[in-house]
mmCIF file of C-alpha atoms and ligand atoms in Angstrom:
data_model
loop_
_atom_site.group_PDB
_atom_site.id
_atom_site.type_symbol
_atom_site.label_atom_id
_atom_site.label_comp_id
_atom_site.label_asym_id
_atom_site.label_seq_id
_atom_site.Cartn_x
_atom_site.Cartn_y
_atom_site.Cartn_z
ATOM 1 C CA MET A 1 84.614 108.814 95.603
ATOM 2 C CA SER A 2 82.969 105.612 96.797
ATOM 3 C CA GLN A 3 83.844 102.199 95.422
ATOM 4 C CA GLU A 4 80.310 101.931 94.066
ATOM 5 C CA ALA A 5 80.539 105.190 92.168
ATOM 6 C CA ASN A 6 83.812 104.019 90.662
ATOM 7 C CA MET A 7 82.181 100.814 89.523
ATOM 8 C CA ARG A 8 79.342 102.675 87.882
ATOM 9 C CA ARG A 9 81.738 104.934 86.050
ATOM 10 C CA VAL A 10 82.602 102.137 83.669
ATOM 11 C CA THR A 11 79.825 100.231 81.987
ATOM 12 C CA ALA A 12 79.812 96.593 82.916
ATOM 13 C CA ILE A 13 80.906 94.213 80.188
ATOM 14 C CA LYS A 14 79.422 90.800 79.603
ATOM 15 C CA ASN A 15 82.559 88.903 78.599
ATOM 16 C CA GLY A 16 86.148 90.016 78.332
ATOM 17 C CA THR A 17 89.046 91.377 80.352
ATOM 18 C CA VAL A 18 89.233 94.304 82.766
ATOM 19 C CA ILE A 19 92.632 95.779 83.572
ATOM 20 C CA ASP A 20 92.404 97.972 86.657
ATOM 21 C CA HIS A 21 94.989 99.969 88.640
ATOM 22 C CA VAL A 22 96.933 101.005 85.567
ATOM 23 C CA PRO A 23 99.064 104.055 86.510
ATOM 24 C CA ALA A 24 97.295 107.244 85.374
ATOM 25 C CA GLY A 25 98.253 108.123 81.820
ATOM 26 C CA LYS A 26 99.642 104.670 80.983
ATOM 27 C CA ALA A 27 96.502 103.180 79.416
ATOM 28 C CA LEU A 28 97.652 103.897 75.877
ATOM 29 C CA SER A 29 101.043 102.305 76.520
ATOM 30 C CA VAL A 30 99.241 99.256 77.887
ATOM 31 C CA LEU A 31 97.154 98.963 74.725
ATOM 32 C CA LYS A 32 100.311 99.265 72.675
ATOM 33 C CA MET A 33 102.015 96.536 74.715
ATOM 34 C CA LEU A 34 99.051 94.273 74.073
ATOM 35 C CA GLY A 35 98.929 95.048 70.382
ATOM 36 C CA ILE A 36 95.409 96.367 70.778
ATOM 37 C CA GLY A 37 94.651 98.979 68.201
ATOM 38 C CA GLY A 38 93.686 99.384 64.608
ATOM 39 C CA ASN A 39 93.566 95.764 63.545
ATOM 40 C CA MET A 40 91.611 94.415 66.493
ATOM 41 C CA SER A 41 87.869 94.557 66.183
ATOM 42 C CA ASN A 42 86.947 93.990 69.839
ATOM 43 C CA PRO A 43 85.345 96.987 71.537
ATOM 44 C CA VAL A 44 87.757 98.567 74.027
ATOM 45 C CA SER A 45 86.791 101.148 76.638
ATOM 46 C CA LEU A 46 89.275 103.335 78.423
ATOM 47 C CA VAL A 47 88.709 105.357 81.518
ATOM 48 C CA MET A 48 91.592 107.619 82.384
ATOM 49 C CA ASN A 49 92.462 109.538 85.547
ATOM 50 C CA VAL A 50 89.961 107.850 87.822
ATOM 51 C CA PRO A 51 90.558 109.010 91.413
ATOM 52 C CA SER A 52 92.135 106.175 93.410
ATOM 53 C CA LYS A 53 92.913 106.078 97.113
ATOM 54 C CA LYS A 54 95.811 103.735 96.580
ATOM 55 C CA MET A 55 97.389 105.434 93.569
ATOM 56 C CA GLY A 56 96.092 109.007 93.452
ATOM 57 C CA GLY A 57 94.880 108.422 89.923
ATOM 58 C CA LYS A 58 94.516 105.384 87.752
ATOM 59 C CA ASP A 59 93.376 104.209 84.361
ATOM 60 C CA ILE A 60 91.001 101.323 83.685
ATOM 61 C CA ILE A 61 90.806 99.351 80.443
ATOM 62 C CA LYS A 62 88.029 97.019 79.362
ATOM 63 C CA VAL A 63 88.446 94.731 76.406
ATOM 64 C CA GLU A 64 85.214 93.068 75.339
ATOM 65 C CA ASP A 65 84.934 89.498 74.093
ATOM 66 C CA ARG A 66 88.580 88.722 74.560
ATOM 67 C CA GLU A 67 90.309 86.968 77.443
ATOM 68 C CA LEU A 68 93.894 88.080 77.567
ATOM 69 C CA THR A 69 96.384 85.292 78.132
ATOM 70 C CA GLN A 70 98.939 85.199 80.935
ATOM 71 C CA ASN A 71 101.642 85.615 78.321
ATOM 72 C CA GLU A 72 100.055 88.805 76.998
ATOM 73 C CA LEU A 73 99.567 90.129 80.507
ATOM 74 C CA ASP A 74 103.172 89.544 81.501
ATOM 75 C CA ARG A 75 104.187 92.113 78.882
ATOM 76 C CA LEU A 76 102.389 94.676 81.001
ATOM 77 C CA ALA A 77 105.058 94.327 83.685
ATOM 78 C CA LEU A 78 107.027 96.895 81.698
ATOM 79 C CA VAL A 79 104.393 99.639 82.046
ATOM 80 C CA ALA A 80 101.864 98.588 84.691
ATOM 81 C CA PRO A 81 103.426 95.960 86.973
ATOM 82 C CA ASP A 82 100.837 96.453 89.722
ATOM 83 C CA ALA A 83 97.731 96.398 87.554
ATOM 84 C CA SER A 84 94.994 93.978 88.549
ATOM 85 C CA VAL A 85 93.355 91.907 85.884
ATOM 86 C CA ALA A 86 89.970 90.216 85.914
ATOM 87 C CA ILE A 87 88.477 87.897 83.325
ATOM 88 C CA ILE A 88 84.747 88.546 83.066
ATOM 89 C CA ARG A 89 82.242 85.894 82.020
ATOM 90 C CA ALA A 90 78.498 86.562 82.051
ATOM 91 C CA TYR A 91 78.999 89.897 83.914
ATOM 92 C CA THR A 92 80.876 88.305 86.824
ATOM 93 C CA VAL A 93 84.543 87.983 87.669
ATOM 94 C CA ALA A 94 85.448 84.449 86.636
ATOM 95 C CA GLU A 95 89.186 84.695 87.211
ATOM 96 C CA LYS A 96 91.689 87.118 88.677
ATOM 97 C CA LEU A 97 95.112 87.173 87.120
ATOM 98 C CA GLU A 98 98.387 88.662 88.236
ATOM 99 C CA ILE A 99 101.078 90.224 86.158
ATOM 100 C CA ASN A 100 104.428 88.563 86.641
ATOM 101 C CA LEU A 101 107.696 90.296 86.021
ATOM 102 C CA THR A 102 110.111 87.507 85.231
ATOM 103 C CA GLN A 103 113.896 87.694 85.695
ATOM 104 C CA GLU A 104 114.293 88.089 81.968
ATOM 105 C CA VAL A 105 111.928 89.651 79.451
ATOM 106 C CA LYS A 106 112.341 87.566 76.325
ATOM 107 C CA ASN A 107 111.180 88.492 72.836
ATOM 108 C CA VAL A 108 108.920 91.326 73.962
ATOM 109 C CA ALA A 109 110.897 94.353 72.834
ATOM 110 C CA ARG A 110 114.196 94.990 71.114
ATOM 111 C CA CYS A 111 117.177 96.692 72.717
ATOM 112 C CA THR A 112 116.951 100.493 72.531
ATOM 113 C CA PHE A 113 120.578 100.840 71.372
ATOM 114 C CA SER A 114 120.932 101.019 67.624
ATOM 115 C CA ASN A 115 124.410 99.499 67.453
ATOM 116 C CA CYS A 116 123.497 96.452 69.547
ATOM 117 C CA ILE A 117 124.251 93.059 67.965
ATOM 118 C CA THR A 118 120.517 92.212 68.086
ATOM 119 C CA THR A 119 119.804 94.884 65.477
ATOM 120 C CA ASN A 120 122.060 93.036 62.998
ATOM 121 C CA HIS A 121 119.591 91.116 60.875
ATOM 122 C CA ARG A 122 122.217 88.689 59.621
ATOM 123 C CA GLU A 123 122.550 87.419 63.159
ATOM 124 C CA PRO A 124 119.023 86.623 64.338
ATOM 125 C CA LEU A 125 119.170 86.385 68.118
ATOM 126 C CA PRO A 126 116.356 86.194 70.641
ATOM 127 C CA HIS A 127 115.723 89.573 72.269
ATOM 128 C CA ARG A 128 116.650 89.245 75.924
ATOM 129 C CA LEU A 129 116.352 91.973 78.522
ATOM 130 C CA VAL A 130 117.416 91.263 82.071
ATOM 131 C CA VAL A 131 115.572 92.817 85.008
ATOM 132 C CA THR A 132 118.216 94.451 87.205
ATOM 133 C CA LYS A 133 115.868 96.460 89.422
ATOM 134 C CA ARG A 134 112.146 96.244 90.032
ATOM 135 C CA ASP A 135 111.104 99.547 91.561
ATOM 136 C CA PRO A 136 111.647 101.642 89.586
ATOM 137 C CA LEU A 137 112.032 99.150 86.798
ATOM 138 C CA GLU A 138 115.474 98.837 85.259
ATOM 139 C CA LEU A 139 116.357 96.528 82.397
ATOM 140 C CA ARG A 140 119.636 95.727 80.739
ATOM 141 C CA CYS A 141 120.219 94.133 77.377
ATOM 142 C CA ARG A 142 121.652 90.605 77.711
ATOM 143 C CA TYR A 143 124.010 91.274 74.810
ATOM 144 C CA CYS A 144 125.301 94.848 74.962
ATOM 145 C CA GLY A 145 124.660 95.359 78.689
ATOM 146 C CA LYS A 146 123.140 98.798 78.171
ATOM 147 C CA THR A 147 120.443 100.070 80.531
ATOM 148 C CA GLN A 148 117.234 100.362 78.552
ATOM 149 C CA ASP A 149 115.097 103.418 78.095
ATOM 150 C CA ILE A 150 111.712 102.083 79.248
ATOM 151 C CA GLU A 151 109.680 104.647 77.294
ATOM 152 C CA GLY A 152 111.734 103.776 74.218
ATOM 153 C CA LEU A 153 111.072 100.073 74.721
ATOM 154 C CA VAL A 154 107.353 100.620 74.301
ATOM 155 C CA ASP A 155 108.168 101.843 70.785
ATOM 156 C CA ASN A 156 110.451 98.853 70.184
ATOM 157 C CA LEU A 157 107.917 96.110 70.720
ATOM 158 C CA LEU A 158 108.302 93.025 68.582
HETATM 159 ZN ZN1 ZN B 1 121.547 95.592 73.291
#
């Protein structure tokens, strides 16, 4: 499939954010990470399983009339670390942003172990997950030291 055909597959948006090169099948996790769902009124279009030379298959997400912040995008490191992000203004790419995976993922998701100290509500602690490996991604809880279940983390978002 040509680049042009790929472009035409998704309707151009006037203003908003395009997240490209999301691993195939991860688009819904990305939306979850961003808190995009029921209570957000912006139109969102999803294209899943687009053939991609680089990745075999990929998902593309377009969020209209909303420019995602760097802070929001950095959450995506957990599910789509290599996604490319473009801010669209007046149908053209105004800015390209990168997703950064920091050394520590703070206050994004809670530890997936139920007997971790962070689940004790009488002791409110910041939720801190340390990146111990990048590819594939491995995270450990700063407090209990347990290796996190990445799929489980997506359900443990704060
Ligand atoms: Zn823990």
